[in-house]
């Protein structure tokens, strides 16, 4: 299984290289149910165009060290707000149950109080 230190190190790499608004851990590692076969699921929120967001996920995967299996998605604040307003259960679950492991001072995505990890970045 993946340890928390490796997740935080990956978060720090993403923050250093790409300056996201938020990095949110979701899925089994966030919900306390990982197994030996679990990968790490991350939502990276970035203030870029939706078109750029699709390519940014690939760029992030190619740029950071591979410490473990990871599913990574990149979305914009506007896309998250739109999907929540249209009852997208997947994004809603991430925003309600996920753990914010990094949040910039100017993050524009509203978040309820959630358990937060510390990502030593910047």
mmCIF file of N, CA and C in Angstrom, residues 27 88 112 114:
data_model
loop_
_atom_site.group_PDB
_atom_site.id
_atom_site.type_symbol
_atom_site.label_atom_id
_atom_site.label_comp_id
_atom_site.label_asym_id
_atom_site.label_seq_id
_atom_site.Cartn_x
_atom_site.Cartn_y
_atom_site.Cartn_z
ATOM 1 N N UNK A 27 -11.284 8.820 -3.301
ATOM 2 C CA UNK A 27 -11.239 7.371 -3.467
ATOM 3 C C UNK A 27 -10.811 6.676 -2.191
ATOM 4 N N UNK A 88 -23.696 16.130 -10.803
ATOM 5 C CA UNK A 88 -22.707 15.121 -11.170
ATOM 6 C C UNK A 88 -22.262 14.425 -9.886
ATOM 7 N N UNK A 112 -16.135 22.680 1.893
ATOM 8 C CA UNK A 112 -16.585 22.543 3.268
ATOM 9 C C UNK A 112 -15.380 22.163 4.109
ATOM 10 N N UNK A 114 -12.979 20.051 5.743
ATOM 11 C CA UNK A 114 -12.634 18.653 5.536
ATOM 12 C C UNK A 114 -11.311 18.384 6.223
#
